[in-house]
């Protein structure tokens, strides 16, 4: 039995936006990680007003926000990448499915 029998006469759909988007995902992931890290470092340089406890509290709050932003970007990259891979696979060659005989196909069961 040939599991991967291609559908005769099928023409592949040319790749489009999904492949370009998939190729950009590593760059987006890197920039989405470095940007919050850079902003967190800049917050330590520029936020110096108030007592030491206030400065530490505000910087810690900002760091939590940047961690949340980085996790959001990672999640978005993974989600978009899954979508691109699914579309890329769907545009691939079509395969013929094996027939499956249903036992009640001649007389469907009515509820």
PDB file of C-alpha atoms in Angstrom:
ATOM      1  CA  UNK A   1       0.000   0.000   0.000  1.00  0.00           C
ATOM      2  CA  UNK A   2       1.397   3.380  -1.000  1.00  0.00           C
ATOM      3  CA  UNK A   3       0.741   5.802   1.860  1.00  0.00           C
ATOM      4  CA  UNK A   4       1.953   8.865  -0.008  1.00  0.00           C
ATOM      5  CA  UNK A   5       0.202   8.554  -3.365  1.00  0.00           C
ATOM      6  CA  UNK A   6       0.044  12.034  -4.889  1.00  0.00           C
ATOM      7  CA  UNK A   7      -3.148  13.218  -6.514  1.00  0.00           C
ATOM      8  CA  UNK A   8      -2.660  13.064 -10.303  1.00  0.00           C
ATOM      9  CA  UNK A   9      -2.737  16.397 -12.090  1.00  0.00           C
ATOM     10  CA  UNK A  10      -2.340  18.458  -8.924  1.00  0.00           C
ATOM     11  CA  UNK A  11      -0.371  21.678  -9.273  1.00  0.00           C
ATOM     12  CA  UNK A  12       1.428  23.096  -6.291  1.00  0.00           C
ATOM     13  CA  UNK A  13       0.406  26.539  -5.150  1.00  0.00           C
ATOM     14  CA  UNK A  14       3.365  28.936  -5.181  1.00  0.00           C
ATOM     15  CA  UNK A  15       4.632  30.034  -1.802  1.00  0.00           C
ATOM     16  CA  UNK A  16       3.785  33.553  -0.817  1.00  0.00           C
ATOM     17  CA  UNK A  17       3.659  35.726   2.251  1.00  0.00           C
ATOM     18  CA  UNK A  18       3.787  32.834   4.720  1.00  0.00           C
ATOM     19  CA  UNK A  19       7.313  31.813   3.692  1.00  0.00           C
ATOM     20  CA  UNK A  20       8.604  35.387   3.849  1.00  0.00           C
ATOM     21  CA  UNK A  21       7.008  35.792   7.265  1.00  0.00           C
ATOM     22  CA  UNK A  22       8.430  32.476   8.495  1.00  0.00           C
ATOM     23  CA  UNK A  23      11.932  33.526   7.448  1.00  0.00           C
ATOM     24  CA  UNK A  24      11.619  36.740   9.495  1.00  0.00           C
ATOM     25  CA  UNK A  25      10.599  34.992  12.714  1.00  0.00           C
ATOM     26  CA  UNK A  26      14.150  34.371  14.056  1.00  0.00           C
ATOM     27  CA  UNK A  27      14.956  38.059  13.589  1.00  0.00           C
ATOM     28  CA  UNK A  28      11.712  39.103  15.282  1.00  0.00           C
ATOM     29  CA  UNK A  29      12.434  36.707  18.155  1.00  0.00           C
ATOM     30  CA  UNK A  30      15.931  38.120  18.630  1.00  0.00           C
ATOM     31  CA  UNK A  31      14.804  41.754  18.461  1.00  0.00           C
ATOM     32  CA  UNK A  32      11.806  40.999  20.662  1.00  0.00           C
ATOM     33  CA  UNK A  33      14.182  39.687  23.298  1.00  0.00           C
ATOM     34  CA  UNK A  34      16.871  42.351  23.008  1.00  0.00           C
ATOM     35  CA  UNK A  35      14.531  45.358  22.946  1.00  0.00           C
ATOM     36  CA  UNK A  36      12.997  44.751  26.416  1.00  0.00           C
ATOM     37  CA  UNK A  37      16.473  43.948  27.739  1.00  0.00           C
ATOM     38  CA  UNK A  38      17.822  47.216  26.351  1.00  0.00           C
ATOM     39  CA  UNK A  39      14.876  49.195  27.718  1.00  0.00           C
ATOM     40  CA  UNK A  40      15.369  47.615  31.124  1.00  0.00           C
ATOM     41  CA  UNK A  41      19.020  48.646  31.100  1.00  0.00           C
ATOM     42  CA  UNK A  42      18.138  52.189  30.041  1.00  0.00           C
ATOM     43  CA  UNK A  43      15.615  52.438  32.876  1.00  0.00           C
ATOM     44  CA  UNK A  44      18.437  51.821  35.348  1.00  0.00           C
ATOM     45  CA  UNK A  45      20.450  54.665  33.846  1.00  0.00           C
ATOM     46  CA  UNK A  46      17.727  57.296  33.574  1.00  0.00           C
ATOM     47  CA  UNK A  47      15.477  56.662  36.571  1.00  0.00           C
ATOM     48  CA  UNK A  48      17.315  58.063  39.579  1.00  0.00           C
ATOM     49  CA  UNK A  49      14.793  60.345  41.311  1.00  0.00           C
ATOM     50  CA  UNK A  50      13.485  59.438  44.753  1.00  0.00           C
ATOM     51  CA  UNK A  51      14.774  57.323  47.582  1.00  0.00           C
ATOM     52  CA  UNK A  52      16.681  54.125  46.961  1.00  0.00           C
ATOM     53  CA  UNK A  53      13.651  52.020  47.886  1.00  0.00           C
ATOM     54  CA  UNK A  54      11.384  53.935  45.464  1.00  0.00           C
ATOM     55  CA  UNK A  55      13.904  53.681  42.644  1.00  0.00           C
ATOM     56  CA  UNK A  56      14.329  49.965  43.252  1.00  0.00           C
ATOM     57  CA  UNK A  57      10.558  49.422  43.341  1.00  0.00           C
ATOM     58  CA  UNK A  58       9.970  51.329  40.093  1.00  0.00           C
ATOM     59  CA  UNK A  59      12.821  49.567  38.325  1.00  0.00           C
ATOM     60  CA  UNK A  60      11.542  46.183  39.501  1.00  0.00           C
ATOM     61  CA  UNK A  61       8.040  47.036  38.263  1.00  0.00           C
ATOM     62  CA  UNK A  62       9.489  48.112  34.914  1.00  0.00           C
ATOM     63  CA  UNK A  63      11.500  44.870  34.731  1.00  0.00           C
ATOM     64  CA  UNK A  64       8.335  42.831  35.298  1.00  0.00           C
ATOM     65  CA  UNK A  65       6.673  44.744  32.462  1.00  0.00           C
ATOM     66  CA  UNK A  66       9.610  44.048  30.158  1.00  0.00           C
ATOM     67  CA  UNK A  67       9.586  40.338  31.065  1.00  0.00           C
ATOM     68  CA  UNK A  68       5.884  40.288  30.229  1.00  0.00           C
ATOM     69  CA  UNK A  69       6.553  42.035  26.916  1.00  0.00           C
ATOM     70  CA  UNK A  70       9.286  39.532  26.015  1.00  0.00           C
ATOM     71  CA  UNK A  71       7.031  36.566  26.845  1.00  0.00           C
ATOM     72  CA  UNK A  72       4.230  38.139  24.786  1.00  0.00           C
ATOM     73  CA  UNK A  73       6.561  38.527  21.806  1.00  0.00           C
ATOM     74  CA  UNK A  74       7.815  34.939  22.147  1.00  0.00           C
ATOM     75  CA  UNK A  75       4.247  33.652  22.278  1.00  0.00           C
ATOM     76  CA  UNK A  76       3.295  35.698  19.221  1.00  0.00           C
ATOM     77  CA  UNK A  77       6.333  34.423  17.306  1.00  0.00           C
ATOM     78  CA  UNK A  78       5.503  30.795  18.121  1.00  0.00           C
ATOM     79  CA  UNK A  79       1.842  31.280  17.160  1.00  0.00           C
ATOM     80  CA  UNK A  80       2.622  33.029  13.865  1.00  0.00           C
ATOM     81  CA  UNK A  81       5.289  30.421  13.061  1.00  0.00           C
ATOM     82  CA  UNK A  82       2.810  27.569  13.607  1.00  0.00           C
ATOM     83  CA  UNK A  83       0.333  29.311  11.335  1.00  0.00           C
ATOM     84  CA  UNK A  84       2.957  29.833   8.631  1.00  0.00           C
ATOM     85  CA  UNK A  85       4.038  26.187   8.789  1.00  0.00           C
ATOM     86  CA  UNK A  86       0.429  25.016   8.518  1.00  0.00           C
ATOM     87  CA  UNK A  87      -0.216  27.217   5.466  1.00  0.00           C
ATOM     88  CA  UNK A  88       3.101  26.116   3.946  1.00  0.00           C
ATOM     89  CA  UNK A  89       2.159  22.451   4.379  1.00  0.00           C
ATOM     90  CA  UNK A  90      -1.328  23.029   3.003  1.00  0.00           C
ATOM     91  CA  UNK A  91       0.155  24.508  -0.172  1.00  0.00           C
ATOM     92  CA  UNK A  92       2.251  21.386  -0.709  1.00  0.00           C
ATOM     93  CA  UNK A  93       1.262  18.479  -2.935  1.00  0.00           C
ATOM     94  CA  UNK A  94      -2.150  16.876  -2.506  1.00  0.00           C
ATOM     95  CA  UNK A  95      -2.384  13.199  -1.637  1.00  0.00           C
ATOM     96  CA  UNK A  96      -5.087  10.684  -2.453  1.00  0.00           C
ATOM     97  CA  UNK A  97      -6.906   9.319   0.567  1.00  0.00           C
ATOM     98  CA  UNK A  98      -7.687   5.627   0.780  1.00  0.00           C
ATOM     99  CA  UNK A  99     -11.345   4.705   0.565  1.00  0.00           C
ATOM    100  CA  UNK A 100     -13.054   3.503   3.712  1.00  0.00           C
ATOM    101  CA  UNK A 101     -16.165   1.376   3.491  1.00  0.00           C
ATOM    102  CA  UNK A 102     -18.840   2.339   5.971  1.00  0.00           C
ATOM    103  CA  UNK A 103     -20.914  -0.578   7.216  1.00  0.00           C
ATOM    104  CA  UNK A 104     -24.227   1.282   7.006  1.00  0.00           C
ATOM    105  CA  UNK A 105     -23.544   3.282   3.839  1.00  0.00           C
ATOM    106  CA  UNK A 106     -26.420   1.694   1.859  1.00  0.00           C
ATOM    107  CA  UNK A 107     -28.960   2.181   4.633  1.00  0.00           C
ATOM    108  CA  UNK A 108     -28.049   5.140   6.823  1.00  0.00           C
ATOM    109  CA  UNK A 109     -29.125   4.933  10.414  1.00  0.00           C
ATOM    110  CA  UNK A 110     -31.771   7.546  11.232  1.00  0.00           C
ATOM    111  CA  UNK A 111     -32.154   8.716  14.815  1.00  0.00           C
TER     112      UNK A 111
END
